[in-house]
XYZ file of C-alpha atoms in Angstrom:
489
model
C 0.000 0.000 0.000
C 1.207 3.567 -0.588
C 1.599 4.263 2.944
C 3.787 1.354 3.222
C 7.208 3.565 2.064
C 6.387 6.681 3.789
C 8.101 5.327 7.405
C 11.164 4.271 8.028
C 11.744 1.105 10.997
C 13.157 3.809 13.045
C 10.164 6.144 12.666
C 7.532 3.347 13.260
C 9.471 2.669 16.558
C 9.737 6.368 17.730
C 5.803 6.362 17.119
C 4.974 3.419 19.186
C 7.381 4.679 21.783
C 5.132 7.683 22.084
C 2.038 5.248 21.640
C 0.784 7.742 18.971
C -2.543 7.229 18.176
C -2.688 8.918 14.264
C -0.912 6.429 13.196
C -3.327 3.191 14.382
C -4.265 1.271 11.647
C -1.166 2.617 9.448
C 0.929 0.018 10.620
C 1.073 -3.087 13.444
C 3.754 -3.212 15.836
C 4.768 -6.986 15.986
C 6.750 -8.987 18.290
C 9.127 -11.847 17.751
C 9.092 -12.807 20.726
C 5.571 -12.863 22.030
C 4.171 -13.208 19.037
C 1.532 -10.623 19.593
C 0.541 -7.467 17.069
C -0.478 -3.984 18.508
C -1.442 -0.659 17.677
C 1.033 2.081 17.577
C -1.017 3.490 20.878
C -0.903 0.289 22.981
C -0.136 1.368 26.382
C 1.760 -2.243 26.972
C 5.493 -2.374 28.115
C 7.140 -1.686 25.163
C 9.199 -4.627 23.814
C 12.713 -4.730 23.204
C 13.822 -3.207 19.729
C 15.483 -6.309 18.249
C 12.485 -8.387 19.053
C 10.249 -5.978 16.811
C 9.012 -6.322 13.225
C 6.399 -3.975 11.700
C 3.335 -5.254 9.316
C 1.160 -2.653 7.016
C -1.765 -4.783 7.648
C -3.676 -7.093 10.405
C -3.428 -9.810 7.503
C -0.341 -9.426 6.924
C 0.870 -9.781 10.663
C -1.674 -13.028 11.394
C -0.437 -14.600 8.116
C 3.188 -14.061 9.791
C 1.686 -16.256 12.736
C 1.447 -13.113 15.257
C -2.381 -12.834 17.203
C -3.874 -9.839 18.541
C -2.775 -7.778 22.000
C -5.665 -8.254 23.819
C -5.043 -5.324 25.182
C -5.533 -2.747 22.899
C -7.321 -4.854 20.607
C -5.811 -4.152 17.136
C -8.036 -6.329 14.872
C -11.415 -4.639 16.429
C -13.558 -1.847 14.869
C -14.041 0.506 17.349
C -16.906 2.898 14.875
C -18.710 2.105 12.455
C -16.856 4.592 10.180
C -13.324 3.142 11.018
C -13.065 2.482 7.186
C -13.636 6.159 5.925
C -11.346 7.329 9.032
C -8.311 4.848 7.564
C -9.088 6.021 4.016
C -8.740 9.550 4.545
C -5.432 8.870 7.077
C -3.564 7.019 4.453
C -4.284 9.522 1.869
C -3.111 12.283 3.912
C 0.134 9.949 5.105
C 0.571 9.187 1.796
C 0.243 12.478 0.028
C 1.730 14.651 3.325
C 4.272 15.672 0.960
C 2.152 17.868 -2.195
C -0.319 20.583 -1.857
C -3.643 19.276 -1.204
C -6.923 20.783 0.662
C -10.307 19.282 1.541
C -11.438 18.675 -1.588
C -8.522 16.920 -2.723
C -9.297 14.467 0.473
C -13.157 14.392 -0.132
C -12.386 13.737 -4.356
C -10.726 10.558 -2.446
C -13.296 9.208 -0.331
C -15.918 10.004 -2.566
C -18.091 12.114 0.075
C -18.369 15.980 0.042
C -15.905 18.124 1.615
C -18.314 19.231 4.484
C -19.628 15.887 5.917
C -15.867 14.315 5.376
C -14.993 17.496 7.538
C -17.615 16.881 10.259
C -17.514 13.247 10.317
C -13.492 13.094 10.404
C -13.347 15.566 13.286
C -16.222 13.302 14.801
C -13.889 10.093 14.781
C -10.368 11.601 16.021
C -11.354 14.919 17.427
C -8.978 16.582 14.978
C -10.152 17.960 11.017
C -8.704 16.449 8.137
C -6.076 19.937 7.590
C -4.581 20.032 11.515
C -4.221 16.158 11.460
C -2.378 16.782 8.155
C -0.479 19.160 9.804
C 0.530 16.879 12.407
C 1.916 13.975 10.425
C 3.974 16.444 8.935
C 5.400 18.608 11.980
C 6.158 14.503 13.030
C 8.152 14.133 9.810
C 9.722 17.278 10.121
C 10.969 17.052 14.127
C 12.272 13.381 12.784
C 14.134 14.804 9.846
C 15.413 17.495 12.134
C 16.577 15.194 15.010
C 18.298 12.694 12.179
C 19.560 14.669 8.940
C 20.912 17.811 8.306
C 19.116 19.043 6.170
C 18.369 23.055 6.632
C 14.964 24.049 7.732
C 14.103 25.208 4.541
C 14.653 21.696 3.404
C 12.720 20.778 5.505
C 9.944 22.386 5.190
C 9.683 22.227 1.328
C 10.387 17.465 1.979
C 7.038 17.936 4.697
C 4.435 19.410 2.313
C 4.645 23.286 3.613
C 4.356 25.970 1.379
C 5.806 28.737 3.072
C 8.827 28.885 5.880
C 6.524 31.537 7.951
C 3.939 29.049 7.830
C 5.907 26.029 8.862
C 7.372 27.759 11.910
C 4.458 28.827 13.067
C 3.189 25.658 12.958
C 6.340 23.801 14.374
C 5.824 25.788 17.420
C 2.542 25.801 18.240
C 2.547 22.115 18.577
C 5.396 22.209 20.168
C 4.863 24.694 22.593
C 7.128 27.279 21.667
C 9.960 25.764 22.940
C 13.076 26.049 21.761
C 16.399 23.978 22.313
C 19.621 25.628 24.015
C 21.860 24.779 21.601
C 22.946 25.195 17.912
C 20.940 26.478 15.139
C 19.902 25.277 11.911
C 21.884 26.720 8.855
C 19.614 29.765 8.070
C 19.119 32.883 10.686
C 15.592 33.076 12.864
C 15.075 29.070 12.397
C 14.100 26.572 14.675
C 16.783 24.917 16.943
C 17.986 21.290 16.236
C 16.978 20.162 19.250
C 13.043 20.478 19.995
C 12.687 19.469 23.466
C 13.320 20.719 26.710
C 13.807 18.527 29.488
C 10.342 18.462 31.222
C 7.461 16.416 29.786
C 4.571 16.576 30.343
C 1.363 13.735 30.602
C -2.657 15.382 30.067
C -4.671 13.912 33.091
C -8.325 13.425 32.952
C -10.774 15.795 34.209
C -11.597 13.909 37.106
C -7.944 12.983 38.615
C -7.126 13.647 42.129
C -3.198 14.120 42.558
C -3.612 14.873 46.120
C -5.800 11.352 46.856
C -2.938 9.479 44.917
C -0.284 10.584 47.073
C -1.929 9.881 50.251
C -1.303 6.346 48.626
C 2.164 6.581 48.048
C 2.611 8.627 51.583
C 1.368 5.798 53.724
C 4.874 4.256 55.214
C 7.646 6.682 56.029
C 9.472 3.197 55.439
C 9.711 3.960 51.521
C 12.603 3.383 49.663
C 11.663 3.969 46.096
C 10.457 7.915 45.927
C 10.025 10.191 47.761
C 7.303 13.413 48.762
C 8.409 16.826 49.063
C 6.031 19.862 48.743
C 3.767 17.542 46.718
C 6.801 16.540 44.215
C 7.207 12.751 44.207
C 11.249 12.293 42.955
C 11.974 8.964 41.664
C 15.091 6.456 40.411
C 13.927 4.655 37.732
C 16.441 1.696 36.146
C 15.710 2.002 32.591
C 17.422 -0.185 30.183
C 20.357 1.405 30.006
C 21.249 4.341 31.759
C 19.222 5.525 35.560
C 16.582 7.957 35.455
C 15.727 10.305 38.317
C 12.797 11.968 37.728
C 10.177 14.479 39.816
C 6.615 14.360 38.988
C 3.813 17.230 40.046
C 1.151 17.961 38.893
C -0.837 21.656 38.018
C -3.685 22.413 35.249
C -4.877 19.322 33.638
C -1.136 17.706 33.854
C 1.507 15.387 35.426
C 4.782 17.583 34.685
C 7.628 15.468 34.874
C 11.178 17.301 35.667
C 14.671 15.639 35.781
C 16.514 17.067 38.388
C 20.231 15.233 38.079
C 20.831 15.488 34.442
C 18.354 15.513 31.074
C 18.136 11.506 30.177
C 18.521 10.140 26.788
C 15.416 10.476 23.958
C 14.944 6.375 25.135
C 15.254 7.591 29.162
C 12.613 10.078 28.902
C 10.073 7.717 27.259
C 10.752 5.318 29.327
C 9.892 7.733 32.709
C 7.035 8.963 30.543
C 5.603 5.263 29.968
C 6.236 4.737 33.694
C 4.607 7.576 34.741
C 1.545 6.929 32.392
C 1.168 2.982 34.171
C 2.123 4.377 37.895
C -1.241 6.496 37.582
C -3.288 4.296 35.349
C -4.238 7.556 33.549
C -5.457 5.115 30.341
C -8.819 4.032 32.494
C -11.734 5.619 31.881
C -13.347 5.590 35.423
C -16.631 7.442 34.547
C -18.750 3.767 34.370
C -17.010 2.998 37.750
C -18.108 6.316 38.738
C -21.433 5.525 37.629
C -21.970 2.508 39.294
C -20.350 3.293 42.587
C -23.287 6.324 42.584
C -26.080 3.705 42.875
C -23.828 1.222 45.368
C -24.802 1.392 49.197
C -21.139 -0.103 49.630
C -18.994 2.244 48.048
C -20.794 5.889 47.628
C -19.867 7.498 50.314
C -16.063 6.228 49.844
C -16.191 7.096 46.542
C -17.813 10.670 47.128
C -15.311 11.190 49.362
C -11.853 10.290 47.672
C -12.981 11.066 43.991
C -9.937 11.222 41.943
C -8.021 8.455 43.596
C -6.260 6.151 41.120
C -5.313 2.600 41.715
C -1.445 3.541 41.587
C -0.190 0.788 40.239
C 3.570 -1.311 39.903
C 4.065 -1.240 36.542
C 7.228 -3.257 37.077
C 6.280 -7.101 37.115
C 8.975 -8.258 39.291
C 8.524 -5.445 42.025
C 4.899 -6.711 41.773
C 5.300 -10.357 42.167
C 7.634 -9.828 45.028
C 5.916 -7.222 46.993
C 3.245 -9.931 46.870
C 4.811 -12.469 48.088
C 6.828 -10.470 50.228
C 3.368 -9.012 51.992
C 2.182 -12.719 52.724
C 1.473 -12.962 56.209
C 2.691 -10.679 57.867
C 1.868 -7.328 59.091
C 2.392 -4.322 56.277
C 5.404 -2.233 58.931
C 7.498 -5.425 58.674
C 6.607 -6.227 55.009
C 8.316 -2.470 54.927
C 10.773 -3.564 56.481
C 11.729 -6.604 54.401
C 11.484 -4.735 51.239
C 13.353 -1.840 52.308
C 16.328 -4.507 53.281
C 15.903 -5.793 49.994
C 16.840 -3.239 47.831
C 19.027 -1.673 50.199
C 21.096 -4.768 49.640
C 20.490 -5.515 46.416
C 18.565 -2.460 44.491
C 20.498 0.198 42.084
C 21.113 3.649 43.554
C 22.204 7.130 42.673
C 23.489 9.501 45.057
C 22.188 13.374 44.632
C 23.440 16.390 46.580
C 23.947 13.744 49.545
C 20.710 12.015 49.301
C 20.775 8.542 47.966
C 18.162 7.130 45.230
C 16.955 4.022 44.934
C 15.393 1.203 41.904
C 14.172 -2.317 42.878
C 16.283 -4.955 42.086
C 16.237 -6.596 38.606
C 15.216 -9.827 38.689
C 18.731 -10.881 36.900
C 20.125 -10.089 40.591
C 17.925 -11.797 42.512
C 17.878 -14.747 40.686
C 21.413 -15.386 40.852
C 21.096 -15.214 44.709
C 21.481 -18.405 47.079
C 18.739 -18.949 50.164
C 20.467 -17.795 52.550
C 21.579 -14.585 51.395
C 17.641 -13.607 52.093
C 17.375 -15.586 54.845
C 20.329 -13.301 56.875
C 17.862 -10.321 55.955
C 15.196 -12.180 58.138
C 13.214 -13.445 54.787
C 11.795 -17.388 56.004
C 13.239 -19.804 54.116
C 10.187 -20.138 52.132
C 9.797 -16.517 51.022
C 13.213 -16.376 50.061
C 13.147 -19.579 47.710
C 10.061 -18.116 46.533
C 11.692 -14.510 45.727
C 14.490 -16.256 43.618
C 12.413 -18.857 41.545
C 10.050 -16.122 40.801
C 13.067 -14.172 39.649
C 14.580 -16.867 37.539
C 11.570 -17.264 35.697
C 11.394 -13.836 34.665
C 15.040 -13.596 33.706
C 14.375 -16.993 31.546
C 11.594 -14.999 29.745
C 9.224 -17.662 30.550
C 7.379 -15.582 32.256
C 6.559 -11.817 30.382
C 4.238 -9.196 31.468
C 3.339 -8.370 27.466
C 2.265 -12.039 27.258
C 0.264 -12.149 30.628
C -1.277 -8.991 29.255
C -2.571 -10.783 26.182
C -4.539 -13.326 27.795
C -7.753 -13.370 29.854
C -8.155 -12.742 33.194
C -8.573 -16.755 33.562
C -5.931 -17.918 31.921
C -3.655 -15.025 33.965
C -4.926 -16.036 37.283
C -3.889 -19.360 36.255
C -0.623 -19.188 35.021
C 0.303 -17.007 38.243
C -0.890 -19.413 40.471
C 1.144 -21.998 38.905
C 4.183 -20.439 40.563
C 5.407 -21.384 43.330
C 4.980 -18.933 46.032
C 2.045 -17.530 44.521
C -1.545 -18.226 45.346
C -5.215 -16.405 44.504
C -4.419 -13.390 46.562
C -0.759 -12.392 45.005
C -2.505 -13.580 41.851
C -5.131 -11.170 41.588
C -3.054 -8.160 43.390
C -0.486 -8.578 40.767
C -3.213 -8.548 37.977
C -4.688 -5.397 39.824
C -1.603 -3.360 40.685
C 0.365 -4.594 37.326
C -1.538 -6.171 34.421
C -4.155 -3.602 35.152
C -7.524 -6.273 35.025
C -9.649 -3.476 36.848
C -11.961 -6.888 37.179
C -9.294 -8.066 39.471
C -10.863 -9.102 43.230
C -8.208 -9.936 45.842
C -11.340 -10.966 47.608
C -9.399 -12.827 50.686
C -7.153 -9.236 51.455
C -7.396 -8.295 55.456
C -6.991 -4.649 54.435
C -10.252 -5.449 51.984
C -12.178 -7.334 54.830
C -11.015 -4.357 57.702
C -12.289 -1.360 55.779
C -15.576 -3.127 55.012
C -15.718 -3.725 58.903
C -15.074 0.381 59.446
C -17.081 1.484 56.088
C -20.077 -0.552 57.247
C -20.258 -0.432 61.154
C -20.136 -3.759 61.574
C -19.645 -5.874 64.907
C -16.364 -8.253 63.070
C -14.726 -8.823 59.053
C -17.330 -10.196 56.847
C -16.822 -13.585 55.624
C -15.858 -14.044 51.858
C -19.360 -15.434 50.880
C -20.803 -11.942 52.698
C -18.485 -9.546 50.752
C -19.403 -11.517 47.630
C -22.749 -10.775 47.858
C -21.790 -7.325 48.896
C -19.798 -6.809 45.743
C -22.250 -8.075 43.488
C -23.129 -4.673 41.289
C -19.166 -4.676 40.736
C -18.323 -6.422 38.397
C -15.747 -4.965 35.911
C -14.560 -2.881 38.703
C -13.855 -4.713 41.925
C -10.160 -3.788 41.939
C -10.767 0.169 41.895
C -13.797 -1.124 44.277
C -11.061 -2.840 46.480
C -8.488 -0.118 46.149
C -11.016 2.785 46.814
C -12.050 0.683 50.331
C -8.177 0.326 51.017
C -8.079 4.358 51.600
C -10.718 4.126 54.378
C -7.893 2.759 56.313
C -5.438 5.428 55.925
């Protein structure tokens, strides 16, 4: 197809980096390794870049033996009008280089200029001439960031018709930011470098940054950030090269600041991504919202802590263990535990005199013996646990992207198949990590303690009793759970 030469590999994997959404159905992200197909927007942990192949259609990829992510669900029609939508997106991919207008796009699609206008905008909230715009200020920050070409080159190889024109456009969607060093060839041009060092992550009308870090505030035993003047700062170990990041939060967005030194392109996605899974900000919580109005349970909770995300560990091995690690025993020792963990184990960075720190990799810990976790007062059984959990991971037979793929069955009952890990980790790990918002940990003592308080009754309700109790929430018994865990704060 004719969209098919327009990308290069390396500017199909900078768009599914940034999970870019204009480009869905222009090509499927597949992956060796898995062998599952995406959309460029799937919020999924991105895969490794060796272990990637792209496809220019869903038959292509499934004839190529790759099946669907069911996550983001690549081979479903989400509108009845997906077909016009992908029509009109390759022609403007395709032709993003020549002069054309809305009638040029219309003449194409075979509809008049007006209702291809209106129903286009309908579809991706943007018209036919700004998302045109866009695919070519993408083209044009990639040809800056990888050629040196001149800006006027530039701007002539992405379709503009006037310099004036192009930078006016080149800065409104980037915010007027500039770079602080080197220009491009001609005088009053843009800078080679288009980025500053913050980022920045839209939230959704009804997000509560305050409720979320009275979550990550509850133990003055945490290792891995920290809360200053509502600024969380965080290590994160990215593949290759430590992040420390801040995040806040003002207007309608996380702002994300990196205090040590500006990270790579690869470093700053891979905070952003982080970020982005940390606050589950890809849930749409207004049918939870719904439901929880007409629920005698959850209400008043809900009333109460609007906003509150189920802050999540988008890590699967820091999952897993705090899971295991949290079995049966009270949450200030499971603290403690972890905090000996990575103390002895984790990766750190020291700033200005205050020390960092990531989780361990699951490459460390399963090269471990017993006892090494058994001298930080782990029981024997935890610790074997810890490190055959570990080695799986570092085998690759176990991979979040594939647990993410499957049903919430066929999860539940691969995790459990673990040693070390039974219904309860199981379905915390789906809720906290895989992000099943369907997810019931329905066994937790934190769940069974705040339905005690939020209720007024005399002892815990038996499982049976908060079954029936939890009856209207289906789809949504882990925001159900988590928004009954901050009763107990």
């Amino acid at each position: 197809m004719e969209t098919e030469a327009k990308f290069t590999f390396d500017e199909m994997w900078e768009k599914i980096l940034d999970c870019d959404r204009k480009y869905d159905g222009l090509f499927f992200t597949c992956v060796k390794t898995t062998k599952i197909y995406c959309r460029p927007s799937c919020r999924s942990r991105k895969p490794k870049k060796r272990n990637v192949e792209f496809c220019f259609s869903i038959e292509e990829a499934e004839r190529h033996g790759f099946r669907a992510c069911k996550r983001c669900q690549p081979e479903i029609e989400k509108s009845p009008y997906v077909e016009f939508t992908q029509q009109v997106v390759d022609f403007l991919t395709g032709h993003y280089q020549q002069k054309i207008g809305l009638d040029e796009v219309a003449a194409y699609v075979g509809m008049s200029p007006s209702y291809v206008d209106r129903l286009f905008k309908q579809e991706t909230g943007e018209t036919p001439r700004s998302y045109l715009e866009k695919i070519r200020i993408d083209k044009a920050a990639y040809l800056l960031a990888s050629t040196s070409l001149t800006n006027l080159e530039i701007c002539l190889e992405t379709g503009f018709q006037s310099t004036s024109h192009f930078y006016k456009v080149f800065r409104q969607q980037n915010g007027n930011r500039r770079a602080s060093t080197g220009k491009r060839k001609e005088s009053g041009g843009m800078d080679s470098r288009t980025q500053t060092g913050r980022l920045e992550i839209a939230t959704p009308a009804d997000f509560n940054f305050t409720e979320c870090l009275a979550i990550l505030g509850r133990s003055d035993q945490e290792l891995l950030h920290t809360i200053n003047d509502e600024r969380i700062t965080k290590l994160l170990a990215a593949e290759n090269e430590q992040v420390l990041f801040e995040v806040s939060h003002s207007g309608h967005a996380l702002h994300i600041d990196f205090p040590h030194h500006t990270p790579s392109a690869q470093g700053k996605r891979a905070a952003r991504r982080y970020v982005a899974e940390w606050f589950d900000l890809d849930t749409d919580l207004q049918p939870f919202y719904a439901m929880a109005a007409s629920d005698p349970v959850l209400r008043e909770v809900v009333e109460k802590h609007a906003g509150l995300r189920v802050m999540g560990l988008p890590d699967l091995f820091e999952a897993l263990s705090w899971a295991v690690i949290g079995q049966q025993i009270n949450l200030t020792f499971a603290y403690t535990l972890k905090r000996r963990l990575i103390e002895n184990f984790g990766s750190s960075l020291t700033v200005a005199g205050v020390d960092y720190w990531a989780f361990p990799s699951a490459e460390t810990i399963a090269s471990l013996q017993v006892e090494q976790l058994r001298s930080l007062q782990f029981s024997g059984r935890k610790a074997e646990y810890l490190i055959q959990i570990a080695q799986e991971l570092a085998s690759g037979r176990l991979v979040k992207e594939e647990l993410i793929g499957q049903s919430e069955q066929q999860v539940e009952q691969q995790l459990v198949a673990i040693r070390g890990v039974g219904p309860w980790s199981a379905h915390y790990v789906m809720m906290k990590c895989l992000r099943f918002t369907s997810a019931f940990p329905v066994s937790d003592v934190g769940l069974h303690n705040a339905l005690k308080h939020q209720l007024g009754l005399e002892q815990k309700p038996g499982i049976a009793e908060i079954e029936a109790l939890a009856k209207n929430w289906t789809g949504w018994q882990a925001y159900a759970t988590f928004y009954l865990w901050r009763v107990l704060l």
